[in-house]
Short mmCIF file of C-alpha atoms and ligand atoms in Angstrom, two decimals:
data_model
loop_
_atom_site.label_atom_id
_atom_site.label_comp_id
_atom_site.label_asym_id
_atom_site.label_seq_id
_atom_site.Cartn_x
_atom_site.Cartn_y
_atom_site.Cartn_z
CA MET A 1 -10.97 12.30 -27.06
CA LEU A 2 -8.64 15.21 -27.58
CA TRP A 3 -10.24 17.03 -24.69
CA THR A 4 -9.75 14.08 -22.37
CA ALA A 5 -6.13 13.74 -23.44
CA PHE A 6 -5.58 17.43 -22.89
CA LEU A 7 -7.17 17.33 -19.46
CA ALA A 8 -5.13 14.31 -18.44
CA PHE A 9 -1.95 15.96 -19.63
CA ALA A 10 -2.79 19.26 -17.95
CA ALA A 11 -3.41 17.43 -14.68
CA ILE A 12 -0.07 15.66 -15.03
CA ALA A 13 1.87 18.83 -15.78
CA GLU A 14 0.29 20.89 -13.04
CA ALA A 15 -0.09 18.58 -10.13
CA ARG A 16 2.89 16.29 -10.43
CA PRO A 17 5.60 17.42 -12.80
CA TRP A 18 7.45 14.16 -12.25
CA TYR A 19 4.71 12.30 -14.13
CA GLU A 20 5.35 14.47 -17.13
CA LYS A 21 9.11 13.92 -17.02
CA MET A 22 8.69 10.20 -16.82
CA TYR A 23 6.07 10.27 -19.56
CA LYS A 24 8.35 12.14 -21.94
CA ARG A 25 11.45 10.14 -21.21
CA GLN A 26 9.77 6.84 -21.86
CA GLY A 27 7.63 7.81 -24.80
CA GLY A 28 4.51 6.94 -22.88
CA MET A 29 3.82 4.80 -19.88
CA THR A 30 1.08 3.27 -17.85
CA MET A 31 0.56 4.10 -14.22
CA LEU A 32 -2.60 2.67 -12.76
CA ARG A 33 -3.17 4.64 -9.56
CA PHE A 34 -6.41 3.70 -7.87
CA GLY A 35 -8.04 3.43 -4.52
CA CYS A 36 -9.48 0.37 -2.84
CA SER A 37 -11.72 1.01 0.14
CA GLN A 38 -11.44 -1.18 3.20
CA VAL A 39 -12.72 -4.73 2.93
CA VAL A 40 -11.98 -5.55 6.59
CA ILE A 41 -9.65 -4.84 9.52
CA ASP A 42 -8.73 -8.15 11.11
CA ARG A 43 -5.99 -9.94 13.03
CA LEU A 44 -5.30 -12.40 10.20
CA ASP A 45 -2.34 -13.00 7.90
CA PRO A 46 -2.84 -15.74 5.29
CA LEU A 47 0.77 -15.38 4.08
CA VAL A 48 2.86 -15.31 7.23
CA ASN A 49 0.46 -17.12 9.58
CA PRO A 50 -1.80 -19.20 7.33
CA GLY A 51 -4.78 -20.64 9.18
CA SER A 52 -3.88 -18.84 12.40
CA ILE A 53 -6.98 -17.25 13.98
CA PRO A 54 -5.89 -14.85 15.35
CA SER A 55 -2.47 -13.99 13.93
CA PRO A 56 -0.01 -11.97 16.06
CA HIS A 57 -0.79 -8.53 14.67
CA GLN A 58 -3.63 -6.65 13.07
CA HIS A 59 -3.93 -5.62 9.42
CA GLN A 60 -6.07 -3.39 7.29
CA ILE A 61 -7.07 -5.28 4.18
CA VAL A 62 -8.50 -4.06 0.88
CA GLY A 63 -9.53 -5.66 -2.41
CA GLY A 64 -11.58 -8.77 -3.14
CA ASN A 65 -13.84 -10.60 -0.71
CA GLY A 66 -11.93 -13.89 -1.26
CA PHE A 67 -9.66 -12.93 1.65
CA ASN A 68 -9.51 -15.38 4.55
CA ALA A 69 -6.99 -16.79 7.05
CA SER A 70 -6.30 -19.88 4.99
CA MET A 71 -6.77 -18.69 1.43
CA THR A 72 -4.90 -20.93 -0.98
CA THR A 73 -3.05 -20.25 -4.22
CA ASP A 74 -6.31 -21.02 -6.06
CA ASP A 75 -7.24 -18.19 -8.43
CA VAL A 76 -8.84 -15.68 -6.05
CA SER A 77 -10.59 -13.95 -8.96
CA LYS A 78 -12.75 -17.10 -9.06
CA THR A 79 -13.40 -17.41 -5.31
CA ALA A 80 -14.16 -13.70 -4.78
CA SER A 81 -17.45 -12.20 -5.92
CA CYS A 82 -16.82 -8.49 -5.34
CA THR A 83 -13.98 -6.05 -4.79
CA THR A 84 -13.46 -2.70 -3.07
CA CYS A 85 -11.12 -1.45 -5.83
CA ALA A 86 -11.88 1.07 -8.58
CA PHE A 87 -11.07 -1.55 -11.24
CA SER A 88 -13.91 -4.03 -10.98
CA LYS A 89 -11.90 -7.02 -12.26
CA ASP A 90 -9.26 -6.62 -9.58
CA PHE A 91 -9.99 -9.18 -6.86
CA SER A 92 -6.45 -9.00 -5.47
CA ASN A 93 -5.84 -8.48 -1.76
CA TYR A 94 -3.56 -5.79 -0.45
CA TRP A 95 -2.75 -5.31 3.21
CA THR A 96 -0.49 -3.52 5.67
CA ALA A 97 -0.24 -3.17 9.44
CA ASN A 98 -2.49 -0.65 11.19
CA LEU A 99 -1.15 2.40 12.97
CA TYR A 100 -1.90 3.27 16.61
CA PHE A 101 -1.37 6.38 18.73
CA LYS A 102 0.07 5.76 22.19
CA ALA A 103 -1.01 8.50 24.57
CA ARG A 104 1.02 9.76 27.53
CA ASN A 105 -1.12 7.63 29.87
CA GLY A 106 0.03 4.53 28.00
CA THR A 107 -3.20 3.64 26.19
CA TYR A 108 -3.49 3.10 22.43
CA LYS A 109 -6.01 4.34 19.90
CA ARG A 110 -6.22 3.23 16.26
CA VAL A 111 -5.33 5.91 13.70
CA LYS A 112 -7.78 6.05 10.80
CA GLN A 113 -6.78 6.33 7.15
CA LEU A 114 -7.83 9.16 4.88
CA GLY A 115 -8.70 8.85 1.20
CA ALA A 116 -6.19 9.70 -1.51
CA ALA A 117 -5.04 13.11 -2.74
CA ASN A 118 -7.02 14.15 -5.81
CA GLN A 119 -5.11 13.45 -9.02
CA PHE A 120 -6.37 12.78 -12.56
CA SER A 121 -9.89 13.99 -11.61
CA ASP A 122 -10.31 10.69 -9.82
CA ASN A 123 -13.13 11.07 -7.33
CA PHE A 124 -13.25 7.35 -6.57
CA SER A 125 -9.88 7.32 -4.84
CA THR A 126 -10.58 10.50 -2.87
CA GLN A 127 -13.50 8.68 -1.26
CA ILE A 128 -11.76 5.50 -0.07
CA GLY A 129 -11.31 6.76 3.51
CA GLY A 130 -10.06 3.72 5.41
CA GLY A 131 -8.46 2.15 2.37
CA ILE A 132 -5.22 1.92 0.40
CA LEU A 133 -4.15 3.62 -2.81
CA VAL A 134 -2.50 1.11 -5.14
CA TYR A 135 -0.11 1.80 -8.01
CA TYR A 136 0.94 -0.53 -10.84
CA VAL A 137 3.57 1.02 -13.08
CA SER A 138 4.94 -0.23 -16.37
CA ALA A 139 8.18 1.55 -17.28
CA ALA A 140 7.15 1.54 -20.90
CA PRO A 141 3.99 0.08 -22.46
CA GLY A 142 4.15 -3.67 -22.92
CA LYS A 143 7.41 -4.03 -21.04
CA VAL A 144 6.21 -5.87 -17.96
CA THR A 145 4.67 -9.28 -17.39
CA ALA A 146 1.61 -9.31 -15.17
CA PHE A 147 1.55 -11.65 -12.17
CA LYS A 148 0.01 -15.13 -12.52
CA PRO A 149 -3.04 -16.43 -10.63
CA GLY A 150 -1.96 -17.59 -7.17
CA PHE A 151 1.04 -15.25 -7.09
CA ARG A 152 1.72 -13.64 -3.72
CA MET A 153 4.56 -11.74 -2.11
CA LEU A 154 5.65 -9.78 0.91
CA VAL A 155 7.99 -6.81 1.21
CA GLY A 156 9.62 -5.46 4.36
CA ASP A 157 10.63 -6.97 7.67
CA PRO A 158 8.44 -6.44 10.75
CA THR A 159 11.38 -7.18 13.09
CA ARG A 160 13.54 -4.33 11.75
CA ARG A 161 13.95 -1.29 14.02
CA THR A 162 16.92 0.44 12.38
CA ALA A 163 17.23 2.18 9.02
CA ASP A 164 18.37 0.12 6.05
CA PRO A 165 19.86 2.65 3.63
CA LYS A 166 19.14 0.30 0.73
CA MET A 167 15.44 0.53 1.50
CA ALA A 168 15.11 4.33 1.57
CA LYS A 169 13.60 4.33 -1.92
CA SER A 170 11.17 1.54 -1.19
CA ASN A 171 9.76 2.40 2.25
CA CYS A 172 9.22 6.01 3.20
CA TYR A 173 7.00 8.50 4.98
CA ARG A 174 5.84 11.98 4.00
CA CYS A 175 4.87 14.42 6.75
CA TYR A 176 1.99 16.39 5.22
CA THR A 177 2.53 20.07 5.91
CA GLY A 178 -1.11 21.11 5.95
CA PRO A 179 -4.68 19.95 5.43
CA ASN A 180 -5.83 18.55 2.09
CA PHE A 181 -2.66 16.58 1.52
CA GLY A 182 -0.37 19.60 1.87
CA GLY A 183 3.04 18.83 0.38
CA ASP A 184 1.85 15.92 -1.76
CA THR A 185 4.16 16.64 -4.69
CA GLY A 186 7.04 14.75 -6.22
CA ALA A 187 7.53 11.04 -6.71
CA PRO A 188 7.30 9.08 -3.47
CA CYS A 189 10.55 8.08 -1.71
CA GLN A 190 12.75 10.02 -4.14
CA ASP A 191 13.42 13.25 -2.25
CA SER A 192 15.14 12.88 1.11
CA LYS A 193 14.19 16.44 2.03
CA VAL A 194 10.51 15.53 2.23
CA ASP A 195 10.47 11.73 2.49
CA THR A 196 11.94 10.07 5.57
CA PRO A 197 12.86 6.37 5.87
CA GLY A 198 11.28 6.22 9.35
CA LEU A 199 8.11 7.70 10.86
CA PRO A 200 8.30 11.52 11.09
CA LYS A 201 9.39 12.67 14.55
CA ASP A 202 7.17 15.73 14.74
CA ALA A 203 3.44 16.33 14.60
CA CYS A 204 2.31 16.44 10.93
CA LYS A 205 -0.33 19.06 10.22
CA GLY A 206 -1.97 17.06 7.42
CA GLY A 207 -1.28 13.50 8.57
CA ILE A 208 1.38 11.00 7.54
CA ARG A 209 1.66 9.35 4.14
CA SER A 210 3.30 5.94 4.00
CA ASN A 211 4.60 4.50 0.71
CA ILE A 212 5.91 1.01 0.25
CA LEU A 213 7.25 -0.36 -3.03
CA PHE A 214 7.62 -4.02 -4.00
CA PRO A 215 10.51 -5.59 -5.91
CA THR A 216 10.12 -5.58 -9.70
CA CYS A 217 11.84 -8.84 -10.70
CA TRP A 218 10.46 -12.41 -10.50
CA ASP A 219 12.07 -15.83 -10.94
CA GLY A 220 9.40 -16.61 -13.49
CA VAL A 221 8.55 -19.96 -11.88
CA ASN A 222 7.35 -19.80 -8.27
CA LEU A 223 4.04 -18.25 -7.24
CA ASP A 224 5.32 -17.99 -3.66
CA SER A 225 8.35 -19.00 -1.56
CA PRO A 226 8.72 -20.02 2.11
CA ASN A 227 9.61 -16.48 3.20
CA HIS A 228 7.28 -15.01 0.53
CA GLN A 229 10.24 -12.96 -0.75
CA SER A 230 12.92 -15.12 -2.37
CA HIS A 231 10.92 -15.71 -5.58
CA ILE A 232 11.13 -11.95 -6.18
CA ALA A 233 14.14 -9.63 -6.26
CA TRP A 234 15.17 -6.03 -6.58
CA PRO A 235 16.72 -4.97 -9.87
CA LYS A 236 20.53 -5.04 -10.13
CA ASN A 237 20.74 -1.40 -9.07
CA GLY A 238 18.89 -2.10 -5.86
CA PRO A 239 15.41 -1.11 -4.74
CA ALA A 240 13.58 0.53 -7.56
CA ASN A 241 13.72 4.16 -8.35
CA PHE A 242 10.04 4.80 -9.00
CA LEU A 243 10.96 6.73 -12.15
CA SER A 244 13.06 4.11 -13.91
CA LEU A 245 12.00 0.91 -12.15
CA GLY A 246 15.61 0.41 -11.10
CA GLY A 247 17.45 -0.98 -14.12
CA ASP A 248 17.92 -4.58 -15.24
CA CYS A 249 16.69 -7.63 -13.39
CA PRO A 250 19.28 -10.14 -12.13
CA SER A 251 19.68 -13.39 -14.11
CA THR A 252 18.19 -15.36 -11.19
CA HIS A 253 14.98 -13.30 -11.40
CA PRO A 254 14.81 -12.32 -15.06
CA VAL A 255 11.09 -11.53 -15.41
CA ARG A 256 10.19 -7.86 -15.07
CA ILE A 257 6.91 -7.52 -13.15
CA PRO A 258 4.88 -4.32 -12.68
CA GLN A 259 6.10 -1.87 -10.06
CA LEU A 260 3.54 -2.31 -7.31
CA MET A 261 3.34 0.39 -4.66
CA TYR A 262 0.93 1.01 -1.78
CA GLU A 263 0.14 4.44 -0.40
CA VAL A 264 -1.64 4.83 2.92
CA VAL A 265 -2.50 8.21 4.44
CA TRP A 266 -2.80 8.05 8.22
CA ASP A 267 -4.97 10.75 9.73
CA THR A 268 -2.75 11.51 12.71
CA THR A 269 -4.22 15.02 13.06
CA PRO A 270 -6.55 14.18 16.00
CA PHE A 271 -3.37 13.30 17.92
CA ASN A 272 -1.25 16.36 17.27
CA ASP A 273 -1.63 17.81 20.77
CA LYS A 274 1.91 17.45 22.14
CA SER A 275 0.66 17.45 25.73
CA LEU A 276 -0.70 13.93 24.98
CA TRP A 277 2.62 12.69 23.58
CA PRO A 278 4.95 10.62 25.78
CA ALA A 279 6.76 12.82 28.31
CA ASP A 280 10.17 11.43 27.25
CA GLY A 281 9.65 12.86 23.77
CA SER A 282 9.47 9.43 22.12
CA GLN A 283 7.54 8.80 18.94
CA PRO A 284 3.86 8.19 19.85
CA PHE A 285 2.81 6.35 16.68
CA TYR A 286 3.13 2.58 16.72
CA PHE A 287 2.42 0.08 14.02
CA SER A 288 0.26 -2.81 15.15
CA TYR A 289 3.34 -5.06 15.32
CA GLY A 290 4.80 -2.86 18.09
CA ASP A 291 7.10 -0.63 16.01
CA ASN A 292 7.37 3.13 16.55
CA THR A 293 10.32 3.56 14.15
CA GLY A 294 8.49 2.73 10.92
CA PHE A 295 11.53 0.77 9.66
CA GLY A 296 9.64 -2.50 10.12
CA GLN A 297 6.84 -1.47 7.80
CA HIS A 298 5.86 -4.31 5.47
CA ALA A 299 3.15 -5.03 2.94
CA ASP A 300 1.46 -8.14 1.59
CA TYR A 301 0.02 -8.89 -1.81
CA VAL A 302 -2.13 -11.65 -3.28
CA PHE A 303 -2.63 -11.24 -7.02
CA GLY A 304 -6.24 -11.63 -8.13
CA TRP A 305 -6.98 -9.78 -11.37
CA GLN A 306 -9.44 -11.64 -13.53
CA GLY A 307 -8.09 -13.21 -16.72
CA ASN A 308 -5.74 -11.00 -18.68
CA GLU A 309 -7.06 -7.73 -17.27
CA LEU A 310 -3.86 -6.51 -15.57
CA GLN A 311 -1.73 -7.36 -18.62
CA ILE A 312 -4.20 -5.44 -20.77
CA GLY A 313 -3.76 -2.46 -18.46
CA MET A 314 0.02 -2.71 -18.44
CA ASP A 315 0.11 -2.97 -22.25
CA ALA A 316 -2.12 0.08 -22.72
CA THR A 317 -0.40 3.30 -23.69
CA ASN A 318 -0.72 6.17 -21.26
CA CYS A 319 -3.35 4.88 -18.90
CA MET A 320 -2.88 7.10 -15.87
CA GLY A 321 -4.92 7.09 -12.69
CA ALA A 322 -8.02 5.07 -11.86
CA LYS A 323 -9.45 4.81 -15.36
CA CYS A 324 -8.23 3.15 -18.52
CA LYS A 325 -10.48 2.86 -21.52
CA THR A 326 -9.64 -0.82 -22.04
CA MET A 327 -10.38 -1.75 -18.42
CA ALA A 328 -13.56 -2.22 -16.39
CA ASN A 329 -14.40 0.19 -13.54
CA GLN A 330 -16.98 0.40 -10.79
CA ASN A 331 -18.24 3.29 -8.68
CA ILE A 332 -17.40 3.96 -5.06
CA ALA A 333 -20.84 2.90 -3.80
CA ALA A 334 -20.42 -0.57 -5.32
CA ALA A 335 -16.91 -0.79 -3.87
CA LYS A 336 -18.09 0.14 -0.39
CA ALA A 337 -20.84 -2.47 -0.52
CA CYS A 338 -18.17 -5.18 -0.71
CA ALA A 339 -16.92 -6.49 2.62
CA VAL A 340 -15.46 -9.48 4.39
CA LYS A 341 -16.86 -10.42 7.79
CA GLU A 342 -14.45 -9.80 10.63
CA VAL A 343 -13.30 -13.13 12.10
CA VAL A 344 -11.28 -12.09 15.16
CA LYS A 345 -13.68 -9.89 17.07
CA GLU A 346 -11.80 -7.00 18.65
CA ASP A 347 -12.86 -3.45 19.41
CA LYS A 348 -11.28 -1.40 16.62
CA ASP A 349 -12.03 2.04 18.03
CA ALA A 350 -11.61 1.87 21.81
CA TRP A 351 -8.66 3.17 23.83
CA LEU A 352 -6.72 -0.03 24.50
CA THR A 353 -4.31 -0.87 27.30
CA GLU A 354 -2.16 -2.81 24.83
CA LEU A 355 -1.86 -3.35 21.09
CA PRO A 356 -4.13 -6.15 19.83
CA GLY A 357 -2.22 -9.43 20.07
CA MET A 358 0.62 -7.98 22.14
CA ALA A 359 0.96 -11.11 24.31
CA MET A 360 1.20 -13.26 21.19
CA GLN A 361 3.77 -10.88 19.68
CA MET A 362 5.98 -11.10 22.77
CA GLU A 363 5.78 -14.88 22.66
CA GLN A 364 6.81 -15.00 19.02
CA ALA A 365 9.19 -12.05 19.46
CA ILE A 366 7.74 -10.14 16.53
C1 NAG B 401 -10.68 -19.60 2.27
O1 NAG B 401 -10.40 -19.48 0.89
C2 NAG B 401 -10.12 -20.70 0.25
C3 NAG B 401 -9.77 -20.39 -1.18
O2 NAG B 401 -8.61 -19.64 -1.27
C4 NAG B 401 -11.30 -21.62 0.34
O3 NAG B 401 -10.97 -22.88 -0.23
C5 NAG B 401 -11.69 -21.80 1.78
O4 NAG B 401 -12.88 -22.54 1.84
C6 NAG B 401 -11.90 -20.48 2.47
N1 NAG B 401 -12.12 -20.68 3.88
C7 NAG B 401 -13.11 -20.10 4.54
C8 NAG B 401 -13.17 -20.39 6.00
O5 NAG B 401 -13.91 -19.40 3.99
C1 NAG B 402 -5.71 8.19 28.22
O1 NAG B 402 -5.56 9.37 27.47
C2 NAG B 402 -6.49 9.54 26.41
C3 NAG B 402 -6.10 10.79 25.66
O2 NAG B 402 -6.11 11.90 26.47
C4 NAG B 402 -7.89 9.59 26.98
O3 NAG B 402 -8.85 9.77 25.95
C5 NAG B 402 -8.16 8.29 27.70
O4 NAG B 402 -9.43 8.30 28.28
C6 NAG B 402 -7.11 8.07 28.79
N1 NAG B 402 -7.31 6.76 29.38
C7 NAG B 402 -7.13 6.52 30.67
C8 NAG B 402 -7.37 5.11 31.13
O5 NAG B 402 -6.84 7.40 31.45
C1 NAG B 403 -17.29 12.08 -9.88
O1 NAG B 403 -16.92 12.55 -11.16
C2 NAG B 403 -17.86 12.28 -12.17
C3 NAG B 403 -17.31 12.73 -13.50
O2 NAG B 403 -15.96 13.06 -13.44
C4 NAG B 403 -19.16 12.96 -11.86
O3 NAG B 403 -20.11 12.61 -12.83
C5 NAG B 403 -19.63 12.52 -10.49
O4 NAG B 403 -20.79 13.25 -10.13
C6 NAG B 403 -18.56 12.74 -9.44
N1 NAG B 403 -19.03 12.16 -8.18
C7 NAG B 403 -18.86 12.75 -7.02
C8 NAG B 403 -19.40 12.03 -5.84
O5 NAG B 403 -18.29 13.82 -6.89
#
């Protein structure tokens, strides 16, 4: 036991000093940080375009196999039978837009995702290539209320193409300075010297990390809202500071929920040859919804932890990383065996003359 505690603490102190600071300040904390490998890439969006097959833009989806175009607010932990996440009772779905490289000749190629940087001796999350790293943070043990079955939310605005200063701490990019996640230190979105609010303008030697944080306050009543956002809110001090979870919740949204954050590492390194970049010097990386600024980045969440499992995790003291002694795990092979069948059949790896769904996007002006 002591040995494990020592190892965990040593890993915290060495690799990410900010963990240690936070840990000391709060007298303990829980930060679940775990990978989910890909469950499917598909042009579906059960939140924004329920039932629409296809939806206007493509997503990469991870988590439980209960995902479909018209999934309801029924408890997805009961409709799913497997998950791609390290925690085996997490049947939630997590998704973001895909990233594409636009070559000088005008064609697009999908950018693949890497696994996660190695932290906490977690060799599950390093092997999720093609997936998403998910964080759930409780500022102090027992101080957050886990989401309820059927809960879902969206953060970000796919139509935005200019910086929103308020969002700098909740949507940011890290340009990795070298292979093996070079420069992966410090809390995400907290240091404007290394984290940019838009996509990095230059070639990144180790790829591009994208972090997106969700609001941490809930109205305590609604599982969803028409825009999938108004039932949740940022704390009074604005978008959360990852270290403090952003202060008090407003009276309209009094329930403190876990700080959910997604981390996606795009392997842009096959596209670093500047002779392939647009001749006018414009940014060659485009999200699947037609955005090469990165300001329109958005993320979707459908809660699906079984029973009380997430609350148990959030109430635990000092569970860090992809393991927590009170929570059930699975190995990477089991995770990778879980999949959802692609519904909208599109070539995911060809050079394309336009982004998937571009005509539909123009029509709907997204
Ligand atoms: C989609 O999921 C819902 C449950 O959320 C289920 O009722 C429905 O049958 C599923 N649809 C398909 C096509 O699998
Ligand atoms: C466009 O450029 C890419 C990158 O050099 C190349 O692989 C692809 O074949 C080209 N496509 C066309 C139609 O020229
Ligand atoms: C992952 O780590 C565990 C123990 O930490 C070890 O038993 C296992 O062999 C490792 N697996 C891989 C694929 O490295």
